[in-house]
Coordinates of C-alpha atoms and ligand atoms in Angstrom, one line a residue:
X3 CA 210.7 12.0 26.7
X4 CA 209.2 11.0 23.8
X5 CA 210.4 10.8 20.7
X6 CA 207.8 12.6 19.0
X7 CA 208.3 15.7 21.9
X8 CA 211.0 17.3 19.9
X9 CA 209.1 17.0 16.5
X10 CA 206.2 18.5 18.5
X11 CA 208.4 21.2 19.8
X12 CA 209.9 21.8 16.6
X13 CA 206.3 21.9 15.1
X14 CA 205.1 24.2 18.1
X15 CA 208.2 26.4 17.2
X16 CA 207.9 26.5 13.4
X17 CA 204.0 27.7 14.2
X18 CA 205.0 30.7 16.5
X19 CA 207.8 31.5 13.9
X20 CA 205.1 31.4 11.0
X21 CA 202.1 33.3 13.1
X22 CA 204.7 35.6 13.6
X23 CA 204.8 36.7 10.3
X24 CA 201.3 35.9 9.1
X25 CA 198.9 38.5 8.8
X26 CA 195.4 36.5 10.1
X27 CA 195.5 34.8 13.3
X28 CA 192.4 33.5 14.8
X29 CA 191.2 31.5 17.9
X30 CA 187.4 30.1 18.5
X31 CA 186.4 31.9 21.4
X32 CA 188.4 31.0 24.2
X33 CA 187.8 27.6 22.8
X34 CA 191.8 27.4 22.0
X35 CA 194.7 27.6 23.9
X36 CA 196.7 27.9 21.2
X37 CA 196.0 30.1 19.0
X38 CA 196.5 29.1 15.0
X39 CA 197.6 31.5 12.9
X40 CA 198.4 31.1 8.9
X41 CA 197.0 31.8 5.7
X42 CA 193.5 29.7 5.0
X43 CA 193.6 26.6 3.2
X44 CA 191.9 24.9 -0.1
X45 CA 188.5 24.3 0.6
X46 CA 187.9 20.5 1.1
X47 CA 185.7 17.8 -1.0
X48 CA 182.0 18.1 -0.6
X49 CA 180.9 15.6 2.2
X50 CA 178.6 12.6 1.5
X51 CA 175.1 12.6 1.3
X52 CA 172.9 12.4 5.4
X53 CA 170.6 10.1 5.8
X54 CA 166.9 10.2 4.9
X55 CA 165.6 12.8 6.9
X56 CA 162.1 11.7 8.7
X57 CA 158.3 12.0 7.2
X58 CA 156.7 14.8 7.7
X59 CA 152.5 15.3 8.8
X60 CA 150.3 16.2 6.3
X61 CA 150.8 20.2 5.5
X62 CA 148.4 22.6 6.6
X63 CA 145.5 23.6 4.4
X64 CA 146.9 26.3 1.5
X65 CA 144.9 29.2 1.2
X66 CA 142.5 29.8 -1.3
X67 CA 143.2 33.1 -3.0
X68 CA 139.9 34.9 -4.8
X69 CA 140.3 34.9 -8.7
X70 CA 139.8 38.5 -10.3
X71 CA 135.9 39.4 -11.1
X72 CA 134.7 38.2 -14.6
X73 CA 133.3 40.4 -17.1
X74 CA 129.4 42.1 -16.7
X75 CA 126.9 39.8 -17.9
X76 CA 123.9 41.2 -20.7
X77 CA 121.4 43.6 -19.6
X78 CA 118.3 42.0 -17.9
X79 CA 114.3 42.6 -19.5
X80 CA 112.8 46.2 -18.9
X81 CA 111.5 46.1 -15.1
X82 CA 107.8 47.4 -14.9
X83 CA 107.2 51.1 -14.6
X84 CA 107.5 53.0 -11.6
X85 CA 104.5 54.1 -8.8
X86 CA 103.8 57.9 -10.3
X87 CA 105.7 60.4 -8.5
X88 CA 104.0 63.1 -6.1
X89 CA 102.8 66.2 -7.4
X90 CA 105.0 69.1 -8.4
X91 CA 105.0 72.7 -7.1
X92 CA 102.4 74.8 -8.0
X93 CA 103.7 77.2 -10.6
X94 CA 103.7 80.9 -10.6
X95 CA 100.5 82.7 -11.3
X96 CA 100.3 83.8 -14.7
X97 CA 99.1 87.6 -15.6
X98 CA 95.8 87.5 -13.8
X99 CA 95.8 91.3 -15.1
X100 CA 95.5 90.8 -18.3
X101 CA 93.2 88.0 -18.3
X102 CA 90.6 89.6 -15.8
X103 CA 90.8 92.7 -18.5
X104 CA 90.1 90.0 -21.4
X105 CA 87.0 88.2 -19.2
X106 CA 85.5 91.6 -17.9
X107 CA 85.7 92.4 -21.8
X108 CA 84.3 89.4 -23.2
X109 CA 81.3 89.6 -20.3
X110 CA 80.6 93.2 -21.7
X111 CA 80.3 92.2 -25.2
X112 CA 77.9 89.1 -24.5
X113 CA 75.7 91.3 -22.4
X114 CA 76.0 93.7 -25.5
X115 CA 75.6 90.8 -27.9
X116 CA 72.0 90.1 -25.8
X117 CA 70.6 93.6 -25.2
X118 CA 70.9 93.7 -29.2
X119 CA 69.3 90.4 -29.7
X120 CA 66.5 91.7 -27.6
X121 CA 66.1 94.9 -29.7
X122 CA 66.6 93.2 -33.0
X123 CA 63.5 91.0 -31.9
X124 CA 61.4 93.9 -30.8
X125 CA 62.2 95.3 -34.2
X126 CA 61.6 92.5 -36.1
X127 CA 58.1 92.0 -33.7
X128 CA 57.3 95.9 -34.8
X129 CA 57.9 95.4 -38.5
X130 CA 55.4 92.5 -38.6
X131 CA 52.6 94.6 -36.9
X132 CA 53.8 97.0 -40.1
X133 CA 53.2 93.9 -42.3
X134 CA 56.9 92.2 -43.1
X135 CA 57.5 89.4 -43.9
X136 CA 60.4 87.2 -42.5
X137 CA 61.4 84.4 -44.8
X138 CA 65.1 82.8 -43.1
X139 CA 67.3 85.6 -42.8
X140 CA 65.2 88.2 -45.1
X141 CA 62.8 90.9 -44.0
X142 CA 60.8 92.1 -46.9
X143 CA 58.9 95.5 -46.0
X144 CA 56.6 97.6 -47.8
X145 CA 55.4 101.4 -46.9
X146 CA 52.4 100.5 -49.0
X147 CA 53.0 103.5 -51.5
X148 CA 53.2 103.3 -55.4
X149 CA 56.2 104.5 -57.4
X150 CA 58.2 104.3 -60.1
X151 CA 61.3 101.7 -60.4
X152 CA 63.7 104.2 -59.8
X153 CA 62.3 106.0 -57.1
X154 CA 61.3 103.1 -55.5
X155 CA 65.0 102.0 -55.8
X156 CA 66.6 104.9 -54.1
X157 CA 63.7 104.6 -51.5
X158 CA 64.9 101.1 -50.3
X159 CA 68.9 102.4 -50.6
X160 CA 68.4 104.8 -48.5
X161 CA 66.3 102.8 -45.8
X162 CA 69.6 100.8 -46.0
X163 CA 67.8 97.9 -47.7
X164 CA 66.8 97.1 -51.3
X165 CA 64.4 96.3 -54.1
X166 CA 62.9 93.3 -53.3
X167 CA 64.9 90.3 -55.0
X168 CA 62.8 86.9 -55.0
X169 CA 66.1 84.2 -54.9
X170 CA 62.9 81.6 -54.2
X171 CA 59.7 80.7 -53.9
X172 CA 59.0 81.0 -50.6
X173 CA 60.2 84.6 -50.8
X174 CA 58.2 85.0 -53.6
X175 CA 55.5 83.5 -51.8
X176 CA 56.1 86.3 -49.3
X177 CA 55.9 89.0 -51.6
X178 CA 52.4 87.6 -52.7
X179 CA 51.0 87.8 -49.7
X180 CA 52.5 91.5 -49.3
X181 CA 51.1 92.5 -53.1
X182 CA 47.5 90.7 -52.3
X183 CA 47.5 92.5 -48.9
X184 CA 47.9 95.8 -51.1
X185 CA 45.6 94.4 -53.9
X186 CA 48.4 96.4 -56.2
X187 CA 51.6 94.8 -58.9
X188 CA 55.3 94.9 -56.7
X189 CA 58.5 95.8 -58.5
X190 CA 60.9 93.6 -58.6
X191 CA 64.6 94.6 -58.4
X192 CA 65.2 92.5 -61.6
X193 CA 65.0 94.7 -65.2
X194 CA 66.9 94.0 -68.0
X195 CA 67.6 97.9 -68.4
X196 CA 71.2 97.5 -69.8
X197 CA 70.8 94.3 -72.0
X198 CA 67.7 94.1 -73.5
X199 CA 65.8 90.4 -72.3
X200 CA 68.8 89.5 -70.2
X201 CA 67.1 90.0 -66.6
X202 CA 69.5 90.4 -64.1
X203 CA 69.6 92.1 -59.8
X204 CA 70.8 95.2 -58.9
X205 CA 74.6 94.0 -59.0
X206 CA 74.0 92.8 -62.3
X207 CA 74.3 89.0 -61.6
X208 CA 71.9 87.2 -63.5
X209 CA 68.8 86.0 -61.9
X210 CA 68.6 82.5 -60.5
X211 CA 65.0 82.3 -60.1
X212 CA 62.4 83.1 -61.8
X213 CA 58.3 82.7 -61.8
X214 CA 57.3 84.4 -65.0
X215 CA 53.9 84.8 -66.1
X216 CA 53.3 82.3 -69.4
X217 CA 54.1 84.7 -72.0
X218 CA 56.1 87.3 -70.4
X219 CA 58.4 88.5 -70.3
X220 CA 56.9 90.0 -74.0
X221 CA 58.6 93.6 -73.8
X222 CA 55.9 95.1 -74.6
X223 CA 56.1 98.8 -76.1
X224 CA 60.0 98.6 -74.4
X225 CA 59.6 97.2 -71.0
X226 CA 62.9 96.9 -68.9
X227 CA 61.1 96.3 -65.4
X228 CA 59.8 93.3 -63.6
X229 CA 56.4 93.7 -61.1
X230 CA 55.0 90.7 -58.9
X231 CA 51.2 90.3 -60.3
X232 CA 48.9 90.0 -57.5
X233 CA 48.8 85.3 -57.8
X234 CA 53.0 86.2 -57.2
X235 CA 53.5 85.5 -61.0
X236 CA 55.8 88.3 -63.0
X237 CA 55.2 90.5 -66.2
X238 CA 57.8 92.8 -67.5
X239 CA 56.3 96.2 -67.2
X240 CA 57.5 100.1 -67.9
X241 CA 60.1 101.2 -65.2
X242 CA 58.2 104.1 -65.5
X243 CA 54.8 102.8 -64.1
X244 CA 53.7 103.2 -60.8
X245 CA 53.7 99.8 -58.7
X246 CA 53.9 99.1 -54.7
X247 CA 57.6 99.4 -53.2
X248 CA 58.8 96.5 -51.4
X249 CA 62.5 96.6 -49.7
X250 CA 64.3 93.8 -48.6
X251 CA 66.8 93.9 -45.6
Ligands
LIG307 C1 49.6 93.3 -70.6 C2 50.3 92.3 -71.1 C3 51.6 92.3 -70.5 C4 52.4 94.2 -70.7 C5 50.9 95.2 -69.8 C6 51.5 96.3 -70.2 O1 48.8 92.8 -70.0 O2 50.9 92.8 -72.7 O3 52.8 92.1 -71.3 O4 53.4 94.2 -69.4 O5 49.4 94.6 -70.8 O6 50.6 97.1 -69.4
LIG308 CA1 54.7 92.6 -70.4

């Protein structure tokens, strides 16, 4: 027997004794024939650095990560106008009945106006055959009878007109034509009954046109009415003198 054997036996016995007392007994998986039991020891000191490893090949290429979206750019210039769109839907029908009624009324009025114009034209022709004179919008007509100023004034008013009031040379010439035809003096509407020397029309307005005979009006024996002489010039005369009555309408 070796000298160490008793020592080993002693260690074994001591270990067994300690194992029976220890709380921890470990054995690597069936690698130990003798179960090591006992309290863990303190960690040992760090070992020395290992040898350098072998140099590796270049690594794989990295993966590129997309950056964040930038801010929107400035608005671009306006584009050219687009193509005209298709026509819209047809609108609803209007008030056909009212429109038709108005149209019929207008048509009827137009026919009435045309009929009246035809009537007026015929009446003008008749008046012309009776010796009337048409000057612009004015028609001078006479019965060919002589009367006083008050009677003549009433006669014309009753006929819807008035005693003749020549306002210009054309109207005065038309009256001269009528007077010459009858070889008579003709009463005008002009008078100074209200105010001596102030000759006015029937509505009181002062005369705007005159064709006095030289020396007239002379108010001979208080003459307040006016006659148109055969040659177209005027003379003041008595309102009770009987002269040709010419009306204007
Ligand atoms: C003459 C003139 C006129 C007058 C008449 C009256 O012709 O004196 O002025 O009016 O007589 O008849
Ligand atoms: Ca006179």
